[in-house]
Short mmCIF file of C-alpha atoms in Angstrom, two decimals:
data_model
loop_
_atom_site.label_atom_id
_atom_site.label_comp_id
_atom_site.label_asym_id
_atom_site.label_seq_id
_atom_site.Cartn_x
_atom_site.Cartn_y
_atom_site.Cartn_z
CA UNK A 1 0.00 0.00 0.00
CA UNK A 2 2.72 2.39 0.84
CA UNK A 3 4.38 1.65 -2.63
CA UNK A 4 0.89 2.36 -4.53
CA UNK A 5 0.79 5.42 -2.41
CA UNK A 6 4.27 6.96 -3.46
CA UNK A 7 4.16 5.74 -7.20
CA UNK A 8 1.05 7.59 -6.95
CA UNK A 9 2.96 10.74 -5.43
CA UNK A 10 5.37 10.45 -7.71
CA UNK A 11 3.51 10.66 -10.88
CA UNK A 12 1.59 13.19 -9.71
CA UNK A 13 4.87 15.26 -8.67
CA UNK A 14 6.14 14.59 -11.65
CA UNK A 15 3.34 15.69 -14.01
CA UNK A 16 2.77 18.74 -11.89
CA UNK A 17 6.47 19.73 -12.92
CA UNK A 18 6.01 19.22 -16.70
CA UNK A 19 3.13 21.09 -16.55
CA UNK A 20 4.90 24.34 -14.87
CA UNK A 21 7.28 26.28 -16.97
CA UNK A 22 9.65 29.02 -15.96
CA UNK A 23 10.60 31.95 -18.52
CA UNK A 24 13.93 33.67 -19.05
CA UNK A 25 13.46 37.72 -19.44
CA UNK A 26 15.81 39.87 -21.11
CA UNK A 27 14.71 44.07 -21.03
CA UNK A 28 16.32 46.02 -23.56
CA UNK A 29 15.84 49.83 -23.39
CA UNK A 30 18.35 52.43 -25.80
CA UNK A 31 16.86 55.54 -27.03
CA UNK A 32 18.37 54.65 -30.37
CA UNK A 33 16.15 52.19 -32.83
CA UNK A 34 18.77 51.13 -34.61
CA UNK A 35 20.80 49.90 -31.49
CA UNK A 36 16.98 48.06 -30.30
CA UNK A 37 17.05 46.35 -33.39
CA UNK A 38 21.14 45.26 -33.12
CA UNK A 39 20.16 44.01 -29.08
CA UNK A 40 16.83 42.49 -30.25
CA UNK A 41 18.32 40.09 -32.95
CA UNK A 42 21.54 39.54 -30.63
CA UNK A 43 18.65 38.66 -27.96
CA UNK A 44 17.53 36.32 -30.95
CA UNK A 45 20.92 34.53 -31.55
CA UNK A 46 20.63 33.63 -28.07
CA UNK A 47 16.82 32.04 -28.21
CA UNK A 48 14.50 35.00 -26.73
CA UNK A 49 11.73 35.92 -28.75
CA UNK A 50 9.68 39.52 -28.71
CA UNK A 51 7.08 39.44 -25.94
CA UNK A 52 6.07 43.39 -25.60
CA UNK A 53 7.48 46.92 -26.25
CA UNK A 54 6.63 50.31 -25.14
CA UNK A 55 7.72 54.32 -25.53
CA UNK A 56 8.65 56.52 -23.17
CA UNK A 57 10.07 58.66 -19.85
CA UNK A 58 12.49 55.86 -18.24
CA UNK A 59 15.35 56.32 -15.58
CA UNK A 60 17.36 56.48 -18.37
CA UNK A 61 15.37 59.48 -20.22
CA UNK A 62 12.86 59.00 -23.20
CA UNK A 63 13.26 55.81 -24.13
CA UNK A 64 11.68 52.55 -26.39
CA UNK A 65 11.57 49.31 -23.93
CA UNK A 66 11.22 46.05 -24.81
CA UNK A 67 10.63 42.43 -23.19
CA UNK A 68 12.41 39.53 -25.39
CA UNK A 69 11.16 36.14 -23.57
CA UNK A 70 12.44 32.68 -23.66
CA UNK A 71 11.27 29.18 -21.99
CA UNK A 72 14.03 28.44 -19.62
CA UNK A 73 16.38 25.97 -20.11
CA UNK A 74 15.38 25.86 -23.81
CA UNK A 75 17.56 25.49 -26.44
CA UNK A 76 19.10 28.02 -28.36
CA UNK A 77 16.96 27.04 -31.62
CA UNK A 78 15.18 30.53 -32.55
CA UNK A 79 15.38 31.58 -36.30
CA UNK A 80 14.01 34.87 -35.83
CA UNK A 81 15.16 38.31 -37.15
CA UNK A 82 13.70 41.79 -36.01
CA UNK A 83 13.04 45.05 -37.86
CA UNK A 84 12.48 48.10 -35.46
CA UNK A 85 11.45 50.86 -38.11
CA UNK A 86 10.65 54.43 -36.54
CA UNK A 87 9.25 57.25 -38.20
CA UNK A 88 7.39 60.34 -37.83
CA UNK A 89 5.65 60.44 -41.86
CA UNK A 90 2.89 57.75 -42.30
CA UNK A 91 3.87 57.55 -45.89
CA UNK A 92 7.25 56.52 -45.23
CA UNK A 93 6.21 53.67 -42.25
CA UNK A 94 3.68 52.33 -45.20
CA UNK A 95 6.31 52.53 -47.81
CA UNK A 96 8.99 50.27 -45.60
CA UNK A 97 6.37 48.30 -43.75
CA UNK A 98 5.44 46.93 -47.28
CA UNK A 99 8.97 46.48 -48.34
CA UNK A 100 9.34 44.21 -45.63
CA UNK A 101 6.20 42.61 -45.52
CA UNK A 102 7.31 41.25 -49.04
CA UNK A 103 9.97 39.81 -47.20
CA UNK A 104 7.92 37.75 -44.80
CA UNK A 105 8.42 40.34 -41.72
CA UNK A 106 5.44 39.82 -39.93
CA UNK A 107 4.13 42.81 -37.28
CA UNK A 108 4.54 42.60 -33.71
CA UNK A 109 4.17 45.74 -32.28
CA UNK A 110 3.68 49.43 -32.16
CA UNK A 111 4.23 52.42 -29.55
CA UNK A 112 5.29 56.21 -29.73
CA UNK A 113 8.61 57.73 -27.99
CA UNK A 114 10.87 60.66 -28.16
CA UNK A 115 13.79 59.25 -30.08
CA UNK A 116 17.42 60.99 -29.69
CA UNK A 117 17.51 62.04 -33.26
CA UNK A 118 13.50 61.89 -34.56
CA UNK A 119 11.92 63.61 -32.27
CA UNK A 120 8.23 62.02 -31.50
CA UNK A 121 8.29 58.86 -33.87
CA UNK A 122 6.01 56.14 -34.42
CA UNK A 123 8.01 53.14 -34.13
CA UNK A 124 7.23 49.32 -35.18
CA UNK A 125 8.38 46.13 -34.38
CA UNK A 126 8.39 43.37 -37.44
CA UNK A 127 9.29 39.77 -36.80
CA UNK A 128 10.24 36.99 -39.48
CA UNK A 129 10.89 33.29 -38.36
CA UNK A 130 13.10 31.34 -40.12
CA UNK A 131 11.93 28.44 -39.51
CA UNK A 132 8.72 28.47 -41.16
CA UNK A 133 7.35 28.04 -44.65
CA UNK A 134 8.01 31.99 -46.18
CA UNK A 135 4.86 33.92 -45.92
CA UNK A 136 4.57 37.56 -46.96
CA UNK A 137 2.24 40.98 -46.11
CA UNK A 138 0.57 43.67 -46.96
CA UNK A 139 0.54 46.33 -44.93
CA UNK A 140 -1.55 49.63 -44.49
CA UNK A 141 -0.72 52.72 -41.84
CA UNK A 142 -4.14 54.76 -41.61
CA UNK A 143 -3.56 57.73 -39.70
CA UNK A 144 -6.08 60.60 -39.00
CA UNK A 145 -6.65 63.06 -36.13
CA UNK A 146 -10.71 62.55 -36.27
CA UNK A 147 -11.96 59.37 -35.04
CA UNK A 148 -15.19 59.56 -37.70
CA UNK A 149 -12.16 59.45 -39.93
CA UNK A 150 -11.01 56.72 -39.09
CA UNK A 151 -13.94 54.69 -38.68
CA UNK A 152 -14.45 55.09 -42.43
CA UNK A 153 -11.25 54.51 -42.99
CA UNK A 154 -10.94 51.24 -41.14
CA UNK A 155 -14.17 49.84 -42.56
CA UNK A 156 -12.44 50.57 -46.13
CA UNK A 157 -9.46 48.66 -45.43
CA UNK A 158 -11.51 45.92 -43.41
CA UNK A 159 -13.67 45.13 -46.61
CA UNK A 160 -10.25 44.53 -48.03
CA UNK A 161 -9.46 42.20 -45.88
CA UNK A 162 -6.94 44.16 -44.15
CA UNK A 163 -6.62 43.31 -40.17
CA UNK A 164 -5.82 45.56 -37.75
CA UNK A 165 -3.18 44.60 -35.90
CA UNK A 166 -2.10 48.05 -33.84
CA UNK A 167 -2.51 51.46 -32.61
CA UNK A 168 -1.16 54.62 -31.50
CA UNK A 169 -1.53 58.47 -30.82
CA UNK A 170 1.25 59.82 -32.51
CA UNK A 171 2.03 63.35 -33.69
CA UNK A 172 3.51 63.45 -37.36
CA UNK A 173 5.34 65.63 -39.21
CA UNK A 174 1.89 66.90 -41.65
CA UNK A 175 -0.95 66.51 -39.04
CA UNK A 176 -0.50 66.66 -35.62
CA UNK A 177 -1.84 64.73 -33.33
CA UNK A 178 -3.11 61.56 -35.05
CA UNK A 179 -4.36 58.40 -35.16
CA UNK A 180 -2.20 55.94 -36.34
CA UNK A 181 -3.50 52.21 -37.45
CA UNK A 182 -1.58 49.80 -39.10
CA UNK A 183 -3.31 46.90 -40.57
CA UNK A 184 -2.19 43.68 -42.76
CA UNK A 185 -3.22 40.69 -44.63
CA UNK A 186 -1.11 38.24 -45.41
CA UNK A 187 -0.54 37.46 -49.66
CA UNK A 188 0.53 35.38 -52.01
#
């Protein structure tokens, strides 16, 4: 009986283990975008993957955080490389957000912050795994400061199949404050 008992005990202990993970965190905050993209795919190399990002007033001054994540204890097997673009002209962001969308970089993430060198910039996060099948996107950045605006606008784009996948308040270069979407479908 005692035997059945800790068997019993021990599957139980044992399943209860499998069942909990722990995660690895790595924080990465520069107020430079092209130094977050160098530390995000050197976070990459290493096996974290993007788990969150965010703009603004740090310790450290105005700055763009993020949160790469990784199962502990996991092996180093991540394929992924990160594009951080930042911008303050909506026509540029949909311009390179489509260049790289042809090149399978999939959206991740959006948020506004005072950059050393762009002032108040829009800035996105695009993700492509290597270690899936190539897929590529279409991307559209709708940004207005009326939100009647951009109700019309979004049901537009939605009709088109066009998800939307983020959004900020962000104040551009042509219209102030604004509100910026950025949607995408994925092509063939």
């Amino acid at each position: 009986m005692t035997r059945l008992i800790l068997t019993a005990w021990l599957v139980l202990a044992s399943a209860g283990t499998a069942l909990a993970q722990s995660y690895d965190y790595r924080v990465l905050a520069t107020s430079k975008t092209s130094t977050m993209e160098k530390e995000m795919n050197e976070s990459a190399e290493a096996g974290y993957s993007f788990h969150a990002v965010m703009g603004g007033e740090t310790m450290g001054g105005n700055e763009v955080v993020v949160v790469m994540a990784k199962t502990a204890g996991a092996e180093s097997a991540n394929r992924k490389t990160y594009k951080l673009l930042a911008t303050r002209k909506t026509s540029t962001m949909e311009k390179e957000l489509g260049e790289l969308g042809e090149e399978g970089f999939e959206y991740r993430g959006q948020t506004v912050f005072d950059s050393a060198f762009g002032g108040r910039e829009v800035s996105v996060i695009l993700e492509r795994d290597g270690a899936t099948q190539a897929r590529r996107f279409a991307y559209r950045v709708q940004a207005t400061s009326k939100t009647s605006t951009m109700q019309k606008e979004l049901q537009q784009v939605g009709r088109d199949g066009y998800k939307l996948m983020g959004m900020t308040v962000a104040k551009t270069s042509f219209g102030g404050n604004e509100l910026v979407c950025i949607l995408s479908k994925e092509v063939d």
